[in-house]
Amino acid sequence: MNIILLGPPGSGKGTQAKMLMEVYTIPQISTGDILRAAVANQTALGKQAKECMHKGALVPDELVVRIVEERLKERDCGRGFILDGFPRTVAQAEALDRLNIKIEAAVNVEVGNDELMKRLTGRRTCRTCGAMYHIYFNPPRRDGVCDTCNGELYQRDDDKEETIQTRLVVYEQQTNPLISWYQKKNIVYSVDGIGTVQEIFGRITEALKKAGLSA
Ligand code: AP5
């Protein structure tokens, strides 16, 4: 069961991938999370990725493809995986094809730019467990503190308004073309990304059923 989550920054890919992971018992592979960990740990990869991420630009294809290729060899991917934030360019999608990995569904979560801006500027993430909050839509019980583990909540470096604008433009130019690329393979399932997290989860699981993928 190999699934791709497509959709612009802030459309809820990470939120939904974590829920899908529980239900389908396959791992979420988020290239953004892997890259942020590399930046935080100041690894060689992190040093190469940092500047691009800070500006809201994409990290070079060859770096990201190498990360994903290695990750997909791990045992937990044996039953399938959810790719969150990869591929992001046609070159990355072509690289995935070259690995001979069959993708059954590319779920495209649709959300307009005004809503994306609200979601991203208000997002807060737990430094310890990665739980996600939103200062208006899903606030923690205590300001700045994770409900689950009491970890510190932080705002992502690239969630500043100006950087978000850049990320949205980069999405339109470099990632949006993947929708028609996967449409040619007949595996795109578009879902309305406006509504509660649970409503959207329901739409995605329905779409996956249509693709022949049940939990
Ligand atoms: P990445 O981490 O992948 O960021 P992104 O694609 O920009 O996506 P986000 O994580 O910002 O949003 P999301 O869709 O996951 O939404 P979320 O669930 O968090 O990439 C970051 C950077 O890394 C890139 O800019 C690039 O530099 C680099 N990179 C990564 N992958 C790469 C690749 N393949 N190639 C090259 N470079 C790469 O939700 C957002 C907020 O909304 C949260 O606060 C959440 O609580 C809230 N929310 C979610 N659902 C709802 C809802 N239904 N209603 C209200 N609020 C909601």
PDB file of C-alpha atoms and ligand atoms in Angstrom:
ATOM      1  CA  MET A   1       0.000   0.000   0.000  1.00  0.00           C
ATOM      2  CA  ASN A   2       2.084   2.907  -1.304  1.00  0.00           C
ATOM      3  CA  ILE A   3       0.444   6.303  -0.961  1.00  0.00           C
ATOM      4  CA  ILE A   4       1.543   9.836  -1.834  1.00  0.00           C
ATOM      5  CA  LEU A   5       0.022  12.877  -0.155  1.00  0.00           C
ATOM      6  CA  LEU A   6       0.062  15.835  -2.519  1.00  0.00           C
ATOM      7  CA  GLY A   7      -1.122  19.313  -1.600  1.00  0.00           C
ATOM      8  CA  PRO A   8       0.253  22.757  -0.883  1.00  0.00           C
ATOM      9  CA  PRO A   9       2.094  23.774   2.296  1.00  0.00           C
ATOM     10  CA  GLY A  10      -0.377  23.812   5.183  1.00  0.00           C
ATOM     11  CA  SER A  11      -3.030  21.695   3.455  1.00  0.00           C
ATOM     12  CA  GLY A  12      -2.829  19.201   6.332  1.00  0.00           C
ATOM     13  CA  LYS A  13      -0.613  16.500   4.817  1.00  0.00           C
ATOM     14  CA  GLY A  14       1.342  15.960   8.039  1.00  0.00           C
ATOM     15  CA  THR A  15      -1.785  15.967  10.207  1.00  0.00           C
ATOM     16  CA  GLN A  16      -3.542  13.445   7.978  1.00  0.00           C
ATOM     17  CA  ALA A  17      -0.446  11.282   7.393  1.00  0.00           C
ATOM     18  CA  LYS A  18      -0.094  10.726  11.149  1.00  0.00           C
ATOM     19  CA  MET A  19      -3.730   9.572  11.354  1.00  0.00           C
ATOM     20  CA  LEU A  20      -3.431   7.340   8.284  1.00  0.00           C
ATOM     21  CA  MET A  21      -0.290   5.787   9.711  1.00  0.00           C
ATOM     22  CA  GLU A  22      -2.248   4.618  12.771  1.00  0.00           C
ATOM     23  CA  VAL A  23      -5.129   3.155  10.786  1.00  0.00           C
ATOM     24  CA  TYR A  24      -3.188   1.549   7.944  1.00  0.00           C
ATOM     25  CA  THR A  25      -0.141   0.631  10.117  1.00  0.00           C
ATOM     26  CA  ILE A  26       2.343   1.815   7.534  1.00  0.00           C
ATOM     27  CA  PRO A  27       4.951   4.526   8.195  1.00  0.00           C
ATOM     28  CA  GLN A  28       4.728   8.203   7.324  1.00  0.00           C
ATOM     29  CA  ILE A  29       7.809   9.363   5.459  1.00  0.00           C
ATOM     30  CA  SER A  30       8.014  13.120   5.697  1.00  0.00           C
ATOM     31  CA  THR A  31      11.000  14.573   3.867  1.00  0.00           C
ATOM     32  CA  GLY A  32      10.364  17.876   5.677  1.00  0.00           C
ATOM     33  CA  ASP A  33      10.673  16.159   9.090  1.00  0.00           C
ATOM     34  CA  ILE A  34      13.809  14.277   8.020  1.00  0.00           C
ATOM     35  CA  LEU A  35      15.398  17.492   6.739  1.00  0.00           C
ATOM     36  CA  ARG A  36      14.449  19.495   9.854  1.00  0.00           C
ATOM     37  CA  ALA A  37      16.014  16.810  12.064  1.00  0.00           C
ATOM     38  CA  ALA A  38      19.183  16.963   9.935  1.00  0.00           C
ATOM     39  CA  VAL A  39      19.300  20.759  10.300  1.00  0.00           C
ATOM     40  CA  ALA A  40      18.758  20.543  14.078  1.00  0.00           C
ATOM     41  CA  ASN A  41      21.522  17.918  14.400  1.00  0.00           C
ATOM     42  CA  GLN A  42      23.837  19.958  12.151  1.00  0.00           C
ATOM     43  CA  THR A  43      24.646  16.958   9.962  1.00  0.00           C
ATOM     44  CA  ALA A  44      26.283  17.366   6.542  1.00  0.00           C
ATOM     45  CA  LEU A  45      22.837  16.982   4.952  1.00  0.00           C
ATOM     46  CA  GLY A  46      21.378  19.545   7.344  1.00  0.00           C
ATOM     47  CA  LYS A  47      24.095  22.050   6.484  1.00  0.00           C
ATOM     48  CA  GLN A  48      23.327  21.671   2.772  1.00  0.00           C
ATOM     49  CA  ALA A  49      19.548  21.908   3.258  1.00  0.00           C
ATOM     50  CA  LYS A  50      19.368  24.724   5.810  1.00  0.00           C
ATOM     51  CA  GLU A  51      19.648  27.744   3.518  1.00  0.00           C
ATOM     52  CA  CYS A  52      17.065  26.455   0.987  1.00  0.00           C
ATOM     53  CA  MET A  53      14.570  25.622   3.727  1.00  0.00           C
ATOM     54  CA  HIS A  54      15.056  28.959   5.443  1.00  0.00           C
ATOM     55  CA  LYS A  55      14.197  30.768   2.178  1.00  0.00           C
ATOM     56  CA  GLY A  56      11.215  28.536   1.437  1.00  0.00           C
ATOM     57  CA  ALA A  57      12.920  27.059  -1.625  1.00  0.00           C
ATOM     58  CA  LEU A  58      13.191  23.361  -2.397  1.00  0.00           C
ATOM     59  CA  VAL A  59      16.242  21.364  -1.385  1.00  0.00           C
ATOM     60  CA  PRO A  60      18.094  19.975  -4.474  1.00  0.00           C
ATOM     61  CA  ASP A  61      16.420  16.896  -5.975  1.00  0.00           C
ATOM     62  CA  GLU A  62      19.477  14.638  -5.721  1.00  0.00           C
ATOM     63  CA  LEU A  63      19.730  15.140  -1.943  1.00  0.00           C
ATOM     64  CA  VAL A  64      16.072  14.430  -1.304  1.00  0.00           C
ATOM     65  CA  VAL A  65      15.945  11.453  -3.660  1.00  0.00           C
ATOM     66  CA  ARG A  66      18.910   9.900  -1.841  1.00  0.00           C
ATOM     67  CA  ILE A  67      17.158  10.337   1.534  1.00  0.00           C
ATOM     68  CA  VAL A  68      13.957   8.702   0.286  1.00  0.00           C
ATOM     69  CA  GLU A  69      15.754   5.884  -1.493  1.00  0.00           C
ATOM     70  CA  GLU A  70      17.574   4.965   1.730  1.00  0.00           C
ATOM     71  CA  ARG A  71      14.458   5.324   3.890  1.00  0.00           C
ATOM     72  CA  LEU A  72      12.377   3.064   1.644  1.00  0.00           C
ATOM     73  CA  LYS A  73      14.884   0.242   2.123  1.00  0.00           C
ATOM     74  CA  GLU A  74      14.041   0.059   5.832  1.00  0.00           C
ATOM     75  CA  ARG A  75      12.040  -2.916   7.051  1.00  0.00           C
ATOM     76  CA  ASP A  76       9.028  -0.970   8.255  1.00  0.00           C
ATOM     77  CA  CYS A  77       8.272  -0.016   4.627  1.00  0.00           C
ATOM     78  CA  GLY A  78       7.722  -3.673   3.689  1.00  0.00           C
ATOM     79  CA  ARG A  79       3.901  -3.380   3.783  1.00  0.00           C
ATOM     80  CA  GLY A  80       3.859   0.086   2.250  1.00  0.00           C
ATOM     81  CA  PHE A  81       4.295   3.725   3.210  1.00  0.00           C
ATOM     82  CA  ILE A  82       2.799   7.205   3.103  1.00  0.00           C
ATOM     83  CA  LEU A  83       5.003   9.733   1.350  1.00  0.00           C
ATOM     84  CA  ASP A  84       4.360  13.186   2.829  1.00  0.00           C
ATOM     85  CA  GLY A  85       6.069  16.017   0.947  1.00  0.00           C
ATOM     86  CA  PHE A  86       7.746  13.802  -1.642  1.00  0.00           C
ATOM     87  CA  PRO A  87       7.856  13.875  -4.629  1.00  0.00           C
ATOM     88  CA  ARG A  88       7.784  17.621  -5.024  1.00  0.00           C
ATOM     89  CA  THR A  89       9.114  17.980  -8.558  1.00  0.00           C
ATOM     90  CA  VAL A  90       8.667  15.977 -11.740  1.00  0.00           C
ATOM     91  CA  ALA A  91      12.352  14.995 -11.460  1.00  0.00           C
ATOM     92  CA  GLN A  92      11.650  13.478  -8.022  1.00  0.00           C
ATOM     93  CA  ALA A  93       8.618  11.602  -9.364  1.00  0.00           C
ATOM     94  CA  GLU A  94      10.737  10.245 -12.210  1.00  0.00           C
ATOM     95  CA  ALA A  95      13.358   9.124  -9.678  1.00  0.00           C
ATOM     96  CA  LEU A  96      10.648   7.265  -7.750  1.00  0.00           C
ATOM     97  CA  ASP A  97       9.619   5.521 -10.962  1.00  0.00           C
ATOM     98  CA  ARG A  98      13.229   4.500 -11.578  1.00  0.00           C
ATOM     99  CA  LEU A  99      13.217   2.749  -8.188  1.00  0.00           C
ATOM    100  CA  ASN A 100      10.401   0.589  -9.596  1.00  0.00           C
ATOM    101  CA  ILE A 101       8.036   1.454  -6.806  1.00  0.00           C
ATOM    102  CA  LYS A 102       4.377   1.244  -7.696  1.00  0.00           C
ATOM    103  CA  ILE A 103       2.268   4.031  -6.211  1.00  0.00           C
ATOM    104  CA  GLU A 104      -1.413   3.089  -5.803  1.00  0.00           C
ATOM    105  CA  ALA A 105      -2.828   6.494  -4.883  1.00  0.00           C
ATOM    106  CA  ALA A 106      -1.757  10.129  -4.962  1.00  0.00           C
ATOM    107  CA  VAL A 107      -4.167  11.965  -2.663  1.00  0.00           C
ATOM    108  CA  ASN A 108      -4.393  15.642  -3.521  1.00  0.00           C
ATOM    109  CA  VAL A 109      -5.635  17.743  -0.586  1.00  0.00           C
ATOM    110  CA  GLU A 110      -7.137  20.983  -1.925  1.00  0.00           C
ATOM    111  CA  VAL A 111      -7.033  24.180   0.173  1.00  0.00           C
ATOM    112  CA  GLY A 112      -7.018  27.839  -0.991  1.00  0.00           C
ATOM    113  CA  ASN A 113      -4.163  30.249  -0.264  1.00  0.00           C
ATOM    114  CA  ASP A 114      -5.960  32.443   2.332  1.00  0.00           C
ATOM    115  CA  GLU A 115      -6.717  29.432   4.492  1.00  0.00           C
ATOM    116  CA  LEU A 116      -3.180  28.079   4.009  1.00  0.00           C
ATOM    117  CA  MET A 117      -1.719  31.350   5.253  1.00  0.00           C
ATOM    118  CA  LYS A 118      -3.913  31.245   8.395  1.00  0.00           C
ATOM    119  CA  ARG A 119      -3.000  27.649   9.107  1.00  0.00           C
ATOM    120  CA  LEU A 120       0.731  28.112   8.661  1.00  0.00           C
ATOM    121  CA  THR A 121       1.173  31.358  10.586  1.00  0.00           C
ATOM    122  CA  GLY A 122      -0.699  29.810  13.543  1.00  0.00           C
ATOM    123  CA  ARG A 123       0.982  26.405  13.536  1.00  0.00           C
ATOM    124  CA  ARG A 124       2.956  25.328  16.597  1.00  0.00           C
ATOM    125  CA  THR A 125       4.818  22.019  16.954  1.00  0.00           C
ATOM    126  CA  CYS A 126       6.064  20.172  20.030  1.00  0.00           C
ATOM    127  CA  ARG A 127       9.853  20.059  20.148  1.00  0.00           C
ATOM    128  CA  THR A 128       9.737  16.757  22.052  1.00  0.00           C
ATOM    129  CA  CYS A 129       7.014  14.570  20.521  1.00  0.00           C
ATOM    130  CA  GLY A 130       6.196  16.407  17.270  1.00  0.00           C
ATOM    131  CA  ALA A 131       2.493  16.876  18.123  1.00  0.00           C
ATOM    132  CA  MET A 132       0.944  19.658  16.097  1.00  0.00           C
ATOM    133  CA  TYR A 133      -1.233  22.528  17.292  1.00  0.00           C
ATOM    134  CA  HIS A 134      -2.737  25.683  15.930  1.00  0.00           C
ATOM    135  CA  ILE A 135      -3.094  28.794  18.070  1.00  0.00           C
ATOM    136  CA  TYR A 136      -6.742  29.260  16.936  1.00  0.00           C
ATOM    137  CA  PHE A 137      -7.950  26.003  15.338  1.00  0.00           C
ATOM    138  CA  ASN A 138      -6.397  23.525  17.768  1.00  0.00           C
ATOM    139  CA  PRO A 139      -4.836  25.386  20.716  1.00  0.00           C
ATOM    140  CA  PRO A 140      -2.964  23.591  23.491  1.00  0.00           C
ATOM    141  CA  ARG A 141      -4.505  23.691  26.976  1.00  0.00           C
ATOM    142  CA  ARG A 142      -1.563  25.737  28.253  1.00  0.00           C
ATOM    143  CA  ASP A 143       0.056  28.376  26.068  1.00  0.00           C
ATOM    144  CA  GLY A 144       3.305  27.107  24.520  1.00  0.00           C
ATOM    145  CA  VAL A 145       3.132  23.691  26.231  1.00  0.00           C
ATOM    146  CA  CYS A 146       2.292  20.317  24.631  1.00  0.00           C
ATOM    147  CA  ASP A 147      -0.855  18.645  26.049  1.00  0.00           C
ATOM    148  CA  THR A 148       0.635  15.190  25.539  1.00  0.00           C
ATOM    149  CA  CYS A 149       4.189  15.425  26.891  1.00  0.00           C
ATOM    150  CA  ASN A 150       4.557  18.937  28.363  1.00  0.00           C
ATOM    151  CA  GLY A 151       7.224  19.653  25.707  1.00  0.00           C
ATOM    152  CA  GLU A 152       7.914  23.164  24.461  1.00  0.00           C
ATOM    153  CA  LEU A 153       5.893  24.308  21.427  1.00  0.00           C
ATOM    154  CA  TYR A 154       7.803  26.197  18.740  1.00  0.00           C
ATOM    155  CA  GLN A 155       7.029  28.008  15.510  1.00  0.00           C
ATOM    156  CA  ARG A 156       8.784  26.656  12.432  1.00  0.00           C
ATOM    157  CA  ASP A 157      11.461  28.897  10.971  1.00  0.00           C
ATOM    158  CA  ASP A 158       9.731  28.819   7.548  1.00  0.00           C
ATOM    159  CA  ASP A 159       6.269  29.662   8.918  1.00  0.00           C
ATOM    160  CA  LYS A 160       6.831  33.440   8.663  1.00  0.00           C
ATOM    161  CA  GLU A 161       4.432  35.241   6.316  1.00  0.00           C
ATOM    162  CA  GLU A 162       7.065  36.231   3.738  1.00  0.00           C
ATOM    163  CA  THR A 163       8.557  32.728   3.590  1.00  0.00           C
ATOM    164  CA  ILE A 164       5.098  31.179   3.317  1.00  0.00           C
ATOM    165  CA  GLN A 165       4.439  33.392   0.244  1.00  0.00           C
ATOM    166  CA  THR A 166       7.595  31.990  -1.349  1.00  0.00           C
ATOM    167  CA  ARG A 167       6.626  28.411  -0.459  1.00  0.00           C
ATOM    168  CA  LEU A 168       3.210  28.887  -2.090  1.00  0.00           C
ATOM    169  CA  VAL A 169       4.779  30.191  -5.292  1.00  0.00           C
ATOM    170  CA  VAL A 170       7.304  27.340  -5.293  1.00  0.00           C
ATOM    171  CA  TYR A 171       4.413  24.902  -4.846  1.00  0.00           C
ATOM    172  CA  GLU A 172       2.506  26.356  -7.830  1.00  0.00           C
ATOM    173  CA  GLN A 173       5.538  26.316 -10.091  1.00  0.00           C
ATOM    174  CA  GLN A 174       7.282  23.102  -9.140  1.00  0.00           C
ATOM    175  CA  THR A 175       4.877  20.767  -7.327  1.00  0.00           C
ATOM    176  CA  ASN A 176       1.426  21.490  -8.770  1.00  0.00           C
ATOM    177  CA  PRO A 177       2.478  20.010 -12.169  1.00  0.00           C
ATOM    178  CA  LEU A 178       2.665  16.635 -10.405  1.00  0.00           C
ATOM    179  CA  ILE A 179      -1.121  16.495 -10.284  1.00  0.00           C
ATOM    180  CA  SER A 180      -1.404  16.191 -14.040  1.00  0.00           C
ATOM    181  CA  TRP A 181       1.684  13.961 -14.061  1.00  0.00           C
ATOM    182  CA  TYR A 182      -0.074  11.459 -11.761  1.00  0.00           C
ATOM    183  CA  GLN A 183      -3.436  12.014 -13.489  1.00  0.00           C
ATOM    184  CA  LYS A 184      -1.858  10.492 -16.569  1.00  0.00           C
ATOM    185  CA  LYS A 185      -1.279   7.386 -14.460  1.00  0.00           C
ATOM    186  CA  ASN A 186      -4.912   7.514 -13.270  1.00  0.00           C
ATOM    187  CA  ILE A 187      -4.073   7.519  -9.580  1.00  0.00           C
ATOM    188  CA  VAL A 188      -5.027  11.034  -8.430  1.00  0.00           C
ATOM    189  CA  TYR A 189      -7.763  11.289  -5.788  1.00  0.00           C
ATOM    190  CA  SER A 190      -8.568  14.927  -5.006  1.00  0.00           C
ATOM    191  CA  VAL A 191     -10.280  15.732  -1.725  1.00  0.00           C
ATOM    192  CA  ASP A 192     -11.629  18.991  -0.341  1.00  0.00           C
ATOM    193  CA  GLY A 193      -9.210  19.980   2.440  1.00  0.00           C
ATOM    194  CA  ILE A 194     -11.591  22.417   4.147  1.00  0.00           C
ATOM    195  CA  GLY A 195     -13.459  21.153   7.193  1.00  0.00           C
ATOM    196  CA  THR A 196     -12.516  19.507  10.445  1.00  0.00           C
ATOM    197  CA  VAL A 197      -9.502  17.245  10.614  1.00  0.00           C
ATOM    198  CA  GLN A 198     -11.855  14.262  11.106  1.00  0.00           C
ATOM    199  CA  GLU A 199     -14.036  15.223   8.119  1.00  0.00           C
ATOM    200  CA  ILE A 200     -11.006  15.407   5.863  1.00  0.00           C
ATOM    201  CA  PHE A 201      -9.701  12.121   7.230  1.00  0.00           C
ATOM    202  CA  GLY A 202     -13.067  10.548   6.291  1.00  0.00           C
ATOM    203  CA  ARG A 203     -12.789  11.931   2.748  1.00  0.00           C
ATOM    204  CA  ILE A 204      -9.266  10.582   2.372  1.00  0.00           C
ATOM    205  CA  THR A 205     -10.134   7.097   3.624  1.00  0.00           C
ATOM    206  CA  GLU A 206     -13.141   7.028   1.247  1.00  0.00           C
ATOM    207  CA  ALA A 207     -10.852   8.032  -1.612  1.00  0.00           C
ATOM    208  CA  LEU A 208      -8.396   5.303  -0.658  1.00  0.00           C
ATOM    209  CA  LYS A 209     -11.224   2.745  -0.670  1.00  0.00           C
ATOM    210  CA  LYS A 210     -12.028   3.811  -4.235  1.00  0.00           C
ATOM    211  CA  ALA A 211      -8.387   3.142  -5.031  1.00  0.00           C
ATOM    212  CA  GLY A 212      -8.864  -0.366  -3.637  1.00  0.00           C
ATOM    213  CA  LEU A 213      -6.944   0.374  -0.432  1.00  0.00           C
ATOM    214  CA  SER A 214      -8.692  -0.582   2.795  1.00  0.00           C
ATOM    215  CA  ALA A 215      -7.267  -0.613   6.302  1.00  0.00           C
TER     216      ALA A 215
HETATM  217  P1  AP5 B   1       7.489  20.237   4.585  1.00  0.00           P
HETATM  218  O1  AP5 B   1       7.797  20.019   5.989  1.00  0.00           O
HETATM  219  O2  AP5 B   1       7.139  19.068   3.730  1.00  0.00           O
HETATM  220  O3  AP5 B   1       6.413  21.387   4.511  1.00  0.00           O
HETATM  221  P2  AP5 B   1       5.159  21.660   3.533  1.00  0.00           P
HETATM  222  O4  AP5 B   1       4.928  20.774   2.392  1.00  0.00           O
HETATM  223  O5  AP5 B   1       5.365  23.063   3.190  1.00  0.00           O
HETATM  224  O6  AP5 B   1       3.987  21.258   4.380  1.00  0.00           O
HETATM  225  P3  AP5 B   1       3.700  21.681   5.807  1.00  0.00           P
HETATM  226  O7  AP5 B   1       4.389  20.744   6.768  1.00  0.00           O
HETATM  227  O8  AP5 B   1       4.001  23.139   5.994  1.00  0.00           O
HETATM  228  O9  AP5 B   1       2.127  21.538   5.880  1.00  0.00           O
HETATM  229  P4  AP5 B   1       1.196  20.262   5.896  1.00  0.00           P
HETATM  230  O10 AP5 B   1       0.492  20.136   4.598  1.00  0.00           O
HETATM  231  O11 AP5 B   1       1.929  19.051   6.402  1.00  0.00           O
HETATM  232  O12 AP5 B   1       0.126  20.753   6.961  1.00  0.00           O
HETATM  233  P5  AP5 B   1       0.014  20.436   8.518  1.00  0.00           P
HETATM  234  O13 AP5 B   1      -0.626  19.109   8.716  1.00  0.00           O
HETATM  235  O14 AP5 B   1       1.315  20.693   9.200  1.00  0.00           O
HETATM  236  O15 AP5 B   1       8.734  20.947   3.851  1.00  0.00           O
HETATM  237  C1  AP5 B   1       9.447  22.016   4.433  1.00  0.00           C
HETATM  238  C2  AP5 B   1      10.633  22.372   3.567  1.00  0.00           C
HETATM  239  O16 AP5 B   1      11.531  21.251   3.456  1.00  0.00           O
HETATM  240  C3  AP5 B   1      10.317  22.746   2.111  1.00  0.00           C
HETATM  241  O17 AP5 B   1       9.954  24.104   1.974  1.00  0.00           O
HETATM  242  C4  AP5 B   1      11.645  22.427   1.423  1.00  0.00           C
HETATM  243  O18 AP5 B   1      12.620  23.421   1.655  1.00  0.00           O
HETATM  244  C5  AP5 B   1      12.084  21.156   2.140  1.00  0.00           C
HETATM  245  N1  AP5 B   1      11.581  19.928   1.501  1.00  0.00           N
HETATM  246  C6  AP5 B   1      10.740  19.006   2.052  1.00  0.00           C
HETATM  247  N2  AP5 B   1      10.489  18.024   1.185  1.00  0.00           N
HETATM  248  C7  AP5 B   1      11.171  18.320   0.054  1.00  0.00           C
HETATM  249  C8  AP5 B   1      11.277  17.689  -1.208  1.00  0.00           C
HETATM  250  N3  AP5 B   1      10.618  16.551  -1.498  1.00  0.00           N
HETATM  251  N4  AP5 B   1      12.053  18.283  -2.149  1.00  0.00           N
HETATM  252  C9  AP5 B   1      12.733  19.416  -1.892  1.00  0.00           C
HETATM  253  N5  AP5 B   1      12.663  20.073  -0.718  1.00  0.00           N
HETATM  254  C10 AP5 B   1      11.884  19.525   0.251  1.00  0.00           C
HETATM  255  O19 AP5 B   1      -1.043  21.548   8.974  1.00  0.00           O
HETATM  256  C11 AP5 B   1      -0.688  22.926   9.003  1.00  0.00           C
HETATM  257  C12 AP5 B   1      -1.426  23.637  10.174  1.00  0.00           C
HETATM  258  O20 AP5 B   1      -2.829  23.597   9.914  1.00  0.00           O
HETATM  259  C13 AP5 B   1      -1.223  22.978  11.550  1.00  0.00           C
HETATM  260  O21 AP5 B   1      -1.176  23.962  12.539  1.00  0.00           O
HETATM  261  C14 AP5 B   1      -2.473  22.095  11.719  1.00  0.00           C
HETATM  262  O22 AP5 B   1      -2.789  21.934  13.085  1.00  0.00           O
HETATM  263  C15 AP5 B   1      -3.521  22.942  10.975  1.00  0.00           C
HETATM  264  N6  AP5 B   1      -4.559  22.129  10.358  1.00  0.00           N
HETATM  265  C16 AP5 B   1      -4.424  20.923   9.755  1.00  0.00           C
HETATM  266  N7  AP5 B   1      -5.604  20.490   9.290  1.00  0.00           N
HETATM  267  C17 AP5 B   1      -6.514  21.477   9.594  1.00  0.00           C
HETATM  268  C18 AP5 B   1      -7.910  21.616   9.380  1.00  0.00           C
HETATM  269  N8  AP5 B   1      -8.620  20.687   8.749  1.00  0.00           N
HETATM  270  N9  AP5 B   1      -8.485  22.758   9.817  1.00  0.00           N
HETATM  271  C19 AP5 B   1      -7.781  23.713  10.461  1.00  0.00           C
HETATM  272  N10 AP5 B   1      -6.462  23.624  10.706  1.00  0.00           N
HETATM  273  C20 AP5 B   1      -5.832  22.512  10.276  1.00  0.00           C
END
